[in-house]
C-alpha positions as CSV (number, residue, x, y, z in Angstrom):
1,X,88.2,-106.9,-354.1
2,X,89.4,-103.0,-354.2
3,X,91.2,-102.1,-356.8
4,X,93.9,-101.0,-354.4
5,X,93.7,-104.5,-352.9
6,X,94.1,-106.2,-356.3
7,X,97.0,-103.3,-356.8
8,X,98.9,-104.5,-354.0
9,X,98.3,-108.4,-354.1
10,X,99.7,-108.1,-357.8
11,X,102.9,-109.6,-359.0
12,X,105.8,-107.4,-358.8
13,X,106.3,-104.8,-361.4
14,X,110.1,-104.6,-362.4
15,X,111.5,-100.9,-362.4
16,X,111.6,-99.3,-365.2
17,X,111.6,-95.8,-367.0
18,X,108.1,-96.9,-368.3
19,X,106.4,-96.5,-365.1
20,X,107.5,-92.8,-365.2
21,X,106.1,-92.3,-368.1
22,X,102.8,-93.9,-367.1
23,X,103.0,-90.9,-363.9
24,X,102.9,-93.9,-361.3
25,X,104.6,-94.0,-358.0
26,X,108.8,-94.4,-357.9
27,X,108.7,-96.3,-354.7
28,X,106.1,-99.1,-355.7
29,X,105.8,-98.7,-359.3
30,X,101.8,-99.3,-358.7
31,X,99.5,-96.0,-357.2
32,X,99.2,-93.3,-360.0
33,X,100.7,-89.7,-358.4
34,X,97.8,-87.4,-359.9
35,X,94.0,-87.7,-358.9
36,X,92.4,-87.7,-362.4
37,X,94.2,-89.8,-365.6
38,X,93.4,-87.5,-368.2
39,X,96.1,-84.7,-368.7
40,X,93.5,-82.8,-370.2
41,X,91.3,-82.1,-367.9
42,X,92.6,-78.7,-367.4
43,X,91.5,-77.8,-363.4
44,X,92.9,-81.1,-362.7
45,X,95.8,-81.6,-364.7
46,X,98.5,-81.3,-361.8
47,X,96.3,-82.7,-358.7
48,X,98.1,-84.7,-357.1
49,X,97.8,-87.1,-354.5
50,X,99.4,-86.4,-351.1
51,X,100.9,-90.3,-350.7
52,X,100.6,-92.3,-352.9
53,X,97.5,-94.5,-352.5
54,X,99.1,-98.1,-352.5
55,X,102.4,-97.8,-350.9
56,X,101.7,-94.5,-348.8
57,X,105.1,-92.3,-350.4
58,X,104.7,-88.9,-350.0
59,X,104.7,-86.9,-353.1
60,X,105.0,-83.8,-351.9
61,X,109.1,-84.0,-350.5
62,X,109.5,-80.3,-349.8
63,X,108.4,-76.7,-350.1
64,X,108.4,-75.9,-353.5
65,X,109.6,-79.5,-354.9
66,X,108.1,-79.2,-358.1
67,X,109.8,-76.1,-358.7
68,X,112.9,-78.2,-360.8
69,X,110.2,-80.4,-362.9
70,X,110.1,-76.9,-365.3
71,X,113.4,-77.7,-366.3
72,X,112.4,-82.1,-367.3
73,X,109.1,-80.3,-368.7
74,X,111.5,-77.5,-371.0
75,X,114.0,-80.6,-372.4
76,X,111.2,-83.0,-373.5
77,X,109.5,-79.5,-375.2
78,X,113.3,-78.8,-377.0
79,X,113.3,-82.8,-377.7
80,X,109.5,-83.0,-379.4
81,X,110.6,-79.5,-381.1
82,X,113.9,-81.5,-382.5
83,X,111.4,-84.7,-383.3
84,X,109.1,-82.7,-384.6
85,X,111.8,-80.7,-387.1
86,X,113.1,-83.6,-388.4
87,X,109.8,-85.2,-389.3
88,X,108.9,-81.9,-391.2
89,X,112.4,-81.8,-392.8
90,X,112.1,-85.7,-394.4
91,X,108.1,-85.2,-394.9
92,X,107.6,-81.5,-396.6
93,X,111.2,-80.4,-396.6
94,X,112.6,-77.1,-395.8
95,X,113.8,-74.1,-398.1
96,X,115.6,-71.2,-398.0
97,X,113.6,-69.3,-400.6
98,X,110.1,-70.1,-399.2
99,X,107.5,-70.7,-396.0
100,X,108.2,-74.3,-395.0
101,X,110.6,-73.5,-392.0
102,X,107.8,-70.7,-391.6
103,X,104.9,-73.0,-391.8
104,X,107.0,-75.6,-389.4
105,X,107.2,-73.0,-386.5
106,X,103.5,-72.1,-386.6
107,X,103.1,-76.1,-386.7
108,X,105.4,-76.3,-383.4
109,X,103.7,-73.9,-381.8
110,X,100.6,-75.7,-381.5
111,X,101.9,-78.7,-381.2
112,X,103.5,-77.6,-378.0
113,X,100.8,-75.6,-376.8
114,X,98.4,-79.1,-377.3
115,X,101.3,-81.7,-375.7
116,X,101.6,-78.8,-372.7
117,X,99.4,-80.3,-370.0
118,X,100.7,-84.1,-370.8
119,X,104.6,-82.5,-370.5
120,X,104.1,-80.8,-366.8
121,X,103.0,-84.2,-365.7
122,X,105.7,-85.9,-367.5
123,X,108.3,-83.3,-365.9
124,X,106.7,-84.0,-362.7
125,X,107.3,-87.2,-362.9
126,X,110.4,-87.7,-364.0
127,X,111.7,-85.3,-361.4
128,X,110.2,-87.6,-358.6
129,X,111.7,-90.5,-360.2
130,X,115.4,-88.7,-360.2
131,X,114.9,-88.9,-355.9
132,X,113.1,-91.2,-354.8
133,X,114.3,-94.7,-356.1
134,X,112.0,-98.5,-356.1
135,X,112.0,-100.2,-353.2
136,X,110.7,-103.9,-353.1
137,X,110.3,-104.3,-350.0
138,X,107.6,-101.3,-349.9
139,X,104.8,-104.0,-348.8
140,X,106.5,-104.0,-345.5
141,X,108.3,-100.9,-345.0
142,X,106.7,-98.0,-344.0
143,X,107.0,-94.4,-346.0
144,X,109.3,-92.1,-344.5
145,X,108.0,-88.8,-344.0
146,X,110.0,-86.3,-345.4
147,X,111.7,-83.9,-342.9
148,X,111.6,-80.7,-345.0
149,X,107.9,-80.7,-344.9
150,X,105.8,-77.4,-344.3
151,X,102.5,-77.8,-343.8
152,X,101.9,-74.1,-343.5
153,X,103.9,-73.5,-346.7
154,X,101.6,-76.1,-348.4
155,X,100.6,-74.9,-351.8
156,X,102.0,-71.4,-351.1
157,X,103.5,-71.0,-354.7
């Protein structure tokens, strides 16, 4: 059997926020939305599939979808950044009269810049999730193709 065979034939998956964060599709909860798994492979790190290969959703909803996933991708940088504060503050502490707030920023930094690739696809997916909800009867109804689709404007930005 196919591995999109055994995909389909499995039992349900309940929704939940989990299979966001695991970048898989909102409708079935089962195809993964980008081509390779590893965030870090850099040429491929936002490849997406057109429809997602179990349930056939299209990912792609309009011209310039995407475009609202900067703002998902810029609150879960501000969140690490707060996480990331805190856990410096109750590990090494911070002072007034010293480096450690100094020391914490140049930490952030590349922290950030290393979590970058895994926080587009997590914005990405997230902002999927926020408009196109589960549906369990996916196994027997069709995709809908969205309406505000440009095929000429395809991957124009």
């Amino acid at each position: 059997m196919s591995d999109k065979e055994l995909s389909i034939n499995a039992p349900d998956v309940r929704p939940s926020a989990l299979n966001a964060l695991r970048c898989k599709c909102p409708r079935c909860r089962r195809g993964d939305m980008f081509v390779s798994k590893n965030p870090y492979r850099l040429r491929q790190t936002l490849k997406m599939h057109e429809t997602c290969p179990v349930c056939g959703q299209y990912f792609d909803l309009e011209v310039g979808f995407y475009y609202g996933s900067s703002y998902v991708s810029y609150a879960l940088s501000i969140a690490l950044s707060v996480a990331s504060l805190i856990g410096w503050w109750l590990i090494v502490g911070l002072g007034l009269y010293d480096n450690r707030f100094v020391y914490w920023l140049g930490f952030n930094a590349v922290l950030l810049l290393l979590m970058q690739p895994l926080l587009m696809r997590l914005g990405r997916s997230l902002w999927i999730f926020f408009f196109v909800s589960y549906d369990p009867d996916w196994r027997t109804t069709p995709a809908t193709k969205p309406e505000r689709l440009n095929d000429d404007q395809k991957n124009n930005w």
